[in-house]
PDB file of C-alpha atoms in Angstrom:
ATOM      1  CA  MET A  21      -2.691   5.529  32.312  1.00  0.00           C
ATOM      2  CA  LEU A  22       0.942   5.254  33.379  1.00  0.00           C
ATOM      3  CA  LYS A  23       2.383   2.677  31.141  1.00  0.00           C
ATOM      4  CA  LEU A  24       0.689   4.554  27.713  1.00  0.00           C
ATOM      5  CA  PHE A  25       2.944   7.905  29.168  1.00  0.00           C
ATOM      6  CA  ARG A  26       5.855   5.591  29.478  1.00  0.00           C
ATOM      7  CA  VAL A  27       5.834   4.585  26.051  1.00  0.00           C
ATOM      8  CA  LEU A  28       4.746   8.137  24.491  1.00  0.00           C
ATOM      9  CA  VAL A  29       8.217   9.237  26.464  1.00  0.00           C
ATOM     10  CA  TYR A  30      10.134   7.155  25.354  1.00  0.00           C
ATOM     11  CA  CYS A  31       9.287   7.117  21.799  1.00  0.00           C
ATOM     12  CA  ALA A  32       9.486  11.203  21.603  1.00  0.00           C
ATOM     13  CA  SER A  33      13.327  10.319  22.252  1.00  0.00           C
ATOM     14  CA  GLN A  34      13.896   8.512  19.676  1.00  0.00           C
ATOM     15  CA  GLU A  35      12.670  10.359  16.897  1.00  0.00           C
ATOM     16  CA  TYR A  36      14.935   9.958  13.844  1.00  0.00           C
ATOM     17  CA  ASN A  37      14.902  11.571  10.511  1.00  0.00           C
ATOM     18  CA  VAL A  38      12.620   8.892   7.733  1.00  0.00           C
ATOM     19  CA  LYS A  39      16.035   9.192   6.215  1.00  0.00           C
ATOM     20  CA  LYS A  40      17.766   7.513   8.419  1.00  0.00           C
ATOM     21  CA  SER A  41      15.222   5.054   9.715  1.00  0.00           C
ATOM     22  CA  PHE A  42      16.256   1.351  10.655  1.00  0.00           C
ATOM     23  CA  TYR A  43      13.345  -1.396  10.594  1.00  0.00           C
ATOM     24  CA  LEU A  44      13.958  -5.085  11.227  1.00  0.00           C
ATOM     25  CA  ILE A  45      11.689  -8.042   9.692  1.00  0.00           C
ATOM     26  CA  VAL A  46      11.028 -11.320  11.536  1.00  0.00           C
ATOM     27  CA  ASP A  47      10.357 -13.902   9.024  1.00  0.00           C
ATOM     28  CA  ASN A  48       8.709 -16.916  10.528  1.00  0.00           C
ATOM     29  CA  VAL A  49      11.401 -16.865  14.382  1.00  0.00           C
ATOM     30  CA  ARG A  50       9.643 -19.523  16.101  1.00  0.00           C
ATOM     31  CA  SER A  51      11.275 -19.320  18.734  1.00  0.00           C
ATOM     32  CA  LEU A  52       9.623 -16.629  21.545  1.00  0.00           C
ATOM     33  CA  GLU A  53      12.582 -16.202  23.552  1.00  0.00           C
ATOM     34  CA  ASN A  54      13.964 -15.748  20.405  1.00  0.00           C
ATOM     35  CA  VAL A  55      11.869 -12.975  19.665  1.00  0.00           C
ATOM     36  CA  GLY A  56      11.768 -11.266  22.874  1.00  0.00           C
ATOM     37  CA  SER A  57      15.561 -11.152  22.436  1.00  0.00           C
ATOM     38  CA  LEU A  58      15.287  -9.141  18.781  1.00  0.00           C
ATOM     39  CA  PHE A  59      12.781  -6.823  20.768  1.00  0.00           C
ATOM     40  CA  ARG A  60      15.408  -6.152  22.993  1.00  0.00           C
ATOM     41  CA  THR A  61      18.340  -5.750  20.433  1.00  0.00           C
ATOM     42  CA  ALA A  62      16.191  -3.966  18.323  1.00  0.00           C
ATOM     43  CA  ASP A  63      15.671  -1.637  21.420  1.00  0.00           C
ATOM     44  CA  ALA A  64      18.769  -0.960  22.020  1.00  0.00           C
ATOM     45  CA  MET A  65      19.692  -0.136  18.617  1.00  0.00           C
ATOM     46  CA  SER A  66      17.170   2.394  18.278  1.00  0.00           C
ATOM     47  CA  VAL A  67      15.038   0.386  15.244  1.00  0.00           C
ATOM     48  CA  ASP A  68      11.850   2.612  14.542  1.00  0.00           C
ATOM     49  CA  LYS A  69       9.856  -0.251  14.388  1.00  0.00           C
ATOM     50  CA  VAL A  70       9.644  -4.187  14.456  1.00  0.00           C
ATOM     51  CA  PHE A  71       8.032  -5.960  11.267  1.00  0.00           C
ATOM     52  CA  LEU A  72       6.377  -9.741  12.878  1.00  0.00           C
ATOM     53  CA  CYS A  73       6.206 -12.390   9.955  1.00  0.00           C
ATOM     54  CA  GLY A  74       4.248 -15.775   9.428  1.00  0.00           C
ATOM     55  CA  ILE A  75       4.775 -18.275  12.036  1.00  0.00           C
ATOM     56  CA  THR A  76       6.495 -15.669  14.622  1.00  0.00           C
ATOM     57  CA  GLY A  77       4.203 -14.533  17.877  1.00  0.00           C
ATOM     58  CA  THR A  78       3.403 -11.483  18.479  1.00  0.00           C
ATOM     59  CA  PRO A  79       3.265  -9.697  22.811  1.00  0.00           C
ATOM     60  CA  PRO A  80       1.522  -9.982  24.339  1.00  0.00           C
ATOM     61  CA  ASN A  81       3.612 -13.067  25.174  1.00  0.00           C
ATOM     62  CA  THR A  82       5.488 -14.185  28.889  1.00  0.00           C
ATOM     63  CA  LYS A  83       7.715 -16.077  26.623  1.00  0.00           C
ATOM     64  CA  ILE A  84       8.514 -12.740  24.768  1.00  0.00           C
ATOM     65  CA  SER A  85       8.506 -10.369  27.939  1.00  0.00           C
ATOM     66  CA  LYS A  86      10.933 -12.826  30.123  1.00  0.00           C
ATOM     67  CA  THR A  87      13.403 -12.126  27.554  1.00  0.00           C
ATOM     68  CA  ALA A  88      12.563  -8.748  26.376  1.00  0.00           C
ATOM     69  CA  LEU A  89      12.230  -7.470  29.999  1.00  0.00           C
ATOM     70  CA  GLY A  90       9.783  -4.915  28.550  1.00  0.00           C
ATOM     71  CA  ALA A  91      10.773  -3.631  25.482  1.00  0.00           C
ATOM     72  CA  GLU A  92       8.283  -5.337  23.352  1.00  0.00           C
ATOM     73  CA  GLU A  93       5.500  -2.518  24.727  1.00  0.00           C
ATOM     74  CA  CYS A  94       8.396   0.126  24.112  1.00  0.00           C
ATOM     75  CA  ILE A  95       9.101  -0.376  20.240  1.00  0.00           C
ATOM     76  CA  GLU A  96       6.256  -0.294  17.860  1.00  0.00           C
ATOM     77  CA  TRP A  97       5.449  -3.437  15.770  1.00  0.00           C
ATOM     78  CA  GLU A  98       3.331  -4.915  13.433  1.00  0.00           C
ATOM     79  CA  TYR A  99       2.384  -8.062  12.541  1.00  0.00           C
ATOM     80  CA  TYR A 100       2.300  -9.535   8.493  1.00  0.00           C
ATOM     81  CA  ALA A 101       0.732 -12.836   7.206  1.00  0.00           C
ATOM     82  CA  GLN A 102       2.852 -13.255   4.551  1.00  0.00           C
ATOM     83  CA  SER A 103       6.623 -11.415   4.608  1.00  0.00           C
ATOM     84  CA  TRP A 104       7.282 -10.942   0.711  1.00  0.00           C
ATOM     85  CA  ARG A 105       3.740  -8.300   0.683  1.00  0.00           C
ATOM     86  CA  LEU A 106       5.425  -6.317   3.698  1.00  0.00           C
ATOM     87  CA  VAL A 107       8.718  -6.293   1.606  1.00  0.00           C
ATOM     88  CA  GLU A 108       6.788  -5.341  -1.669  1.00  0.00           C
ATOM     89  CA  LYS A 109       5.277  -2.326   0.395  1.00  0.00           C
ATOM     90  CA  LEU A 110       8.067  -1.073   1.769  1.00  0.00           C
ATOM     91  CA  GLN A 111      10.557  -1.248  -1.400  1.00  0.00           C
ATOM     92  CA  LYS A 112       7.656   0.809  -3.233  1.00  0.00           C
ATOM     93  CA  GLU A 113       8.372   3.559  -0.118  1.00  0.00           C
ATOM     94  CA  ASN A 114      11.991   3.073  -0.920  1.00  0.00           C
ATOM     95  CA  ILE A 115      13.100   1.271   2.030  1.00  0.00           C
ATOM     96  CA  SER A 116      16.368  -0.968   1.230  1.00  0.00           C
ATOM     97  CA  VAL A 117      15.366  -4.391   2.205  1.00  0.00           C
ATOM     98  CA  VAL A 118      17.936  -6.440   3.551  1.00  0.00           C
ATOM     99  CA  CYS A 119      17.858 -10.226   4.412  1.00  0.00           C
ATOM    100  CA  LEU A 120      20.704 -11.505   7.089  1.00  0.00           C
ATOM    101  CA  GLU A 121      21.950 -14.573   4.976  1.00  0.00           C
ATOM    102  CA  GLN A 122      24.825 -15.977   3.673  1.00  0.00           C
ATOM    103  CA  GLY A 123      24.284 -17.171   0.126  1.00  0.00           C
ATOM    104  CA  LYS A 124      25.404 -16.431  -3.028  1.00  0.00           C
ATOM    105  CA  GLY A 125      26.550 -12.965  -4.375  1.00  0.00           C
ATOM    106  CA  SER A 126      25.639 -11.824  -0.445  1.00  0.00           C
ATOM    107  CA  VAL A 127      27.952  -8.921   0.918  1.00  0.00           C
ATOM    108  CA  SER A 128      30.174  -8.863   4.143  1.00  0.00           C
ATOM    109  CA  LEU A 129      29.300  -7.332   6.797  1.00  0.00           C
ATOM    110  CA  SER A 130      32.449  -5.348   6.948  1.00  0.00           C
ATOM    111  CA  LYS A 131      32.232  -4.338   3.311  1.00  0.00           C
ATOM    112  CA  PHE A 132      28.498  -3.467   3.757  1.00  0.00           C
ATOM    113  CA  ASN A 133      27.290   0.094   3.271  1.00  0.00           C
ATOM    114  CA  PRO A 134      23.405   0.476   4.376  1.00  0.00           C
ATOM    115  CA  LYS A 135      21.163   3.014   2.163  1.00  0.00           C
ATOM    116  CA  PHE A 136      19.052   4.651   4.279  1.00  0.00           C
ATOM    117  CA  PRO A 137      16.027   3.889   5.076  1.00  0.00           C
ATOM    118  CA  ILE A 138      16.783   0.336   5.356  1.00  0.00           C
ATOM    119  CA  ALA A 139      14.390  -3.125   6.438  1.00  0.00           C
ATOM    120  CA  LEU A 140      16.755  -5.774   7.784  1.00  0.00           C
ATOM    121  CA  VAL A 141      15.378  -9.429   7.376  1.00  0.00           C
ATOM    122  CA  VAL A 142      16.337 -11.978   9.817  1.00  0.00           C
ATOM    123  CA  GLY A 143      14.976 -15.808   9.345  1.00  0.00           C
ATOM    124  CA  ASN A 144      13.808 -18.562  10.625  1.00  0.00           C
ATOM    125  CA  GLU A 145      16.084 -20.707  12.839  1.00  0.00           C
ATOM    126  CA  VAL A 146      16.597 -23.251  10.805  1.00  0.00           C
ATOM    127  CA  LYS A 147      15.428 -22.722   7.087  1.00  0.00           C
ATOM    128  CA  GLY A 148      17.001 -18.378   7.364  1.00  0.00           C
ATOM    129  CA  VAL A 149      15.059 -16.188   5.054  1.00  0.00           C
ATOM    130  CA  SER A 150      11.992 -17.154   3.242  1.00  0.00           C
ATOM    131  CA  GLN A 151      12.936 -18.045  -0.678  1.00  0.00           C
ATOM    132  CA  SER A 152      10.121 -15.384  -1.663  1.00  0.00           C
ATOM    133  CA  VAL A 153      12.041 -12.382   0.815  1.00  0.00           C
ATOM    134  CA  LEU A 154      15.176 -13.508  -0.686  1.00  0.00           C
ATOM    135  CA  LYS A 155      14.369 -13.456  -4.418  1.00  0.00           C
ATOM    136  CA  LYS A 156      13.073  -9.794  -3.581  1.00  0.00           C
ATOM    137  CA  ALA A 157      15.687  -8.363  -1.142  1.00  0.00           C
ATOM    138  CA  ASP A 158      17.849  -5.659  -2.451  1.00  0.00           C
ATOM    139  CA  VAL A 159      21.198  -7.150  -0.843  1.00  0.00           C
ATOM    140  CA  LEU A 160      22.059 -10.180   0.696  1.00  0.00           C
ATOM    141  CA  LEU A 161      24.436  -9.599   4.131  1.00  0.00           C
ATOM    142  CA  GLU A 162      26.702 -12.109   5.876  1.00  0.00           C
ATOM    143  CA  ILE A 163      28.076 -11.888   8.850  1.00  0.00           C
ATOM    144  CA  PRO A 164      32.061 -13.221   8.067  1.00  0.00           C
ATOM    145  CA  MET A 165      33.215 -16.105  10.469  1.00  0.00           C
ATOM    146  CA  THR A 166      36.339 -18.035  10.940  1.00  0.00           C
ATOM    147  CA  GLY A 167      34.902 -20.236  13.146  1.00  0.00           C
ATOM    148  CA  LYS A 168      33.907 -23.794  11.927  1.00  0.00           C
ATOM    149  CA  LYS A 169      30.404 -23.339  12.575  1.00  0.00           C
ATOM    150  CA  GLU A 170      28.388 -21.219   9.860  1.00  0.00           C
ATOM    151  CA  SER A 171      25.408 -20.021  11.254  1.00  0.00           C
ATOM    152  CA  LEU A 172      24.715 -17.871  15.260  1.00  0.00           C
ATOM    153  CA  ASN A 173      21.592 -17.689  16.768  1.00  0.00           C
ATOM    154  CA  VAL A 174      19.083 -15.121  15.256  1.00  0.00           C
ATOM    155  CA  ALA A 175      19.582 -12.989  18.379  1.00  0.00           C
ATOM    156  CA  VAL A 176      23.206 -12.744  18.134  1.00  0.00           C
ATOM    157  CA  ALA A 177      23.079 -12.768  14.262  1.00  0.00           C
ATOM    158  CA  PHE A 178      21.062  -9.825  14.193  1.00  0.00           C
ATOM    159  CA  GLY A 179      22.954  -8.178  17.120  1.00  0.00           C
ATOM    160  CA  ILE A 180      26.216  -8.088  15.803  1.00  0.00           C
ATOM    161  CA  SER A 181      24.744  -6.336  12.136  1.00  0.00           C
ATOM    162  CA  ALA A 182      22.274  -4.440  13.806  1.00  0.00           C
ATOM    163  CA  PHE A 183      25.335  -2.651  16.010  1.00  0.00           C
ATOM    164  CA  GLU A 184      27.467  -2.336  12.478  1.00  0.00           C
ATOM    165  CA  ILE A 185      24.345  -0.820  10.696  1.00  0.00           C
ATOM    166  CA  ASN A 186      23.182   1.801  13.301  1.00  0.00           C
ATOM    167  CA  GLN A 187      27.077   2.613  13.825  1.00  0.00           C
ATOM    168  CA  LYS A 188      26.929   4.165  10.333  1.00  0.00           C
ATOM    169  CA  ARG A 189      23.509   5.412  10.825  1.00  0.00           C
ATOM    170  CA  LEU A 190      24.427   7.784  13.254  1.00  0.00           C
ATOM    171  CA  SER A 191      27.977   9.245  11.921  1.00  0.00           C
ATOM    172  CA  LEU A 192      25.501  10.331   9.089  1.00  0.00           C
TER     173      LEU A 192
END
């Protein structure tokens, strides 16, 4: 009972106007440690809900808990087998779907002006966001990188972009 009380107290303190909602869609992320890190960062950025899709593991799981440090118990989450169906559902609810992915026409994070409510999609560590989701996205978003490598760990990339999006959300 104490655990339930803690979750309810936390959720009550994180209420935002629905117009400013910020969601995370985790599309086929294979590493359970990355899933845990995504939960932990989502909690830190007051993400309203995490959607776990495809092959992405779900709580309860000790590998997720190891990196989430309890955040998976404090943030609402839901599982969808097919991420593209979730994207269609959210878009019907006028939620902007933004994929964190380099590609033709992608917008630099530094120039991105988010439209809330927003759902940020992060993809598989090797393949990125599913093509079926990329085709439906409202925006492709990329993190400007000046080093020799062109990619970041999925949890690190989410942390960078979530911080920027959350700063803009808090300034509304």
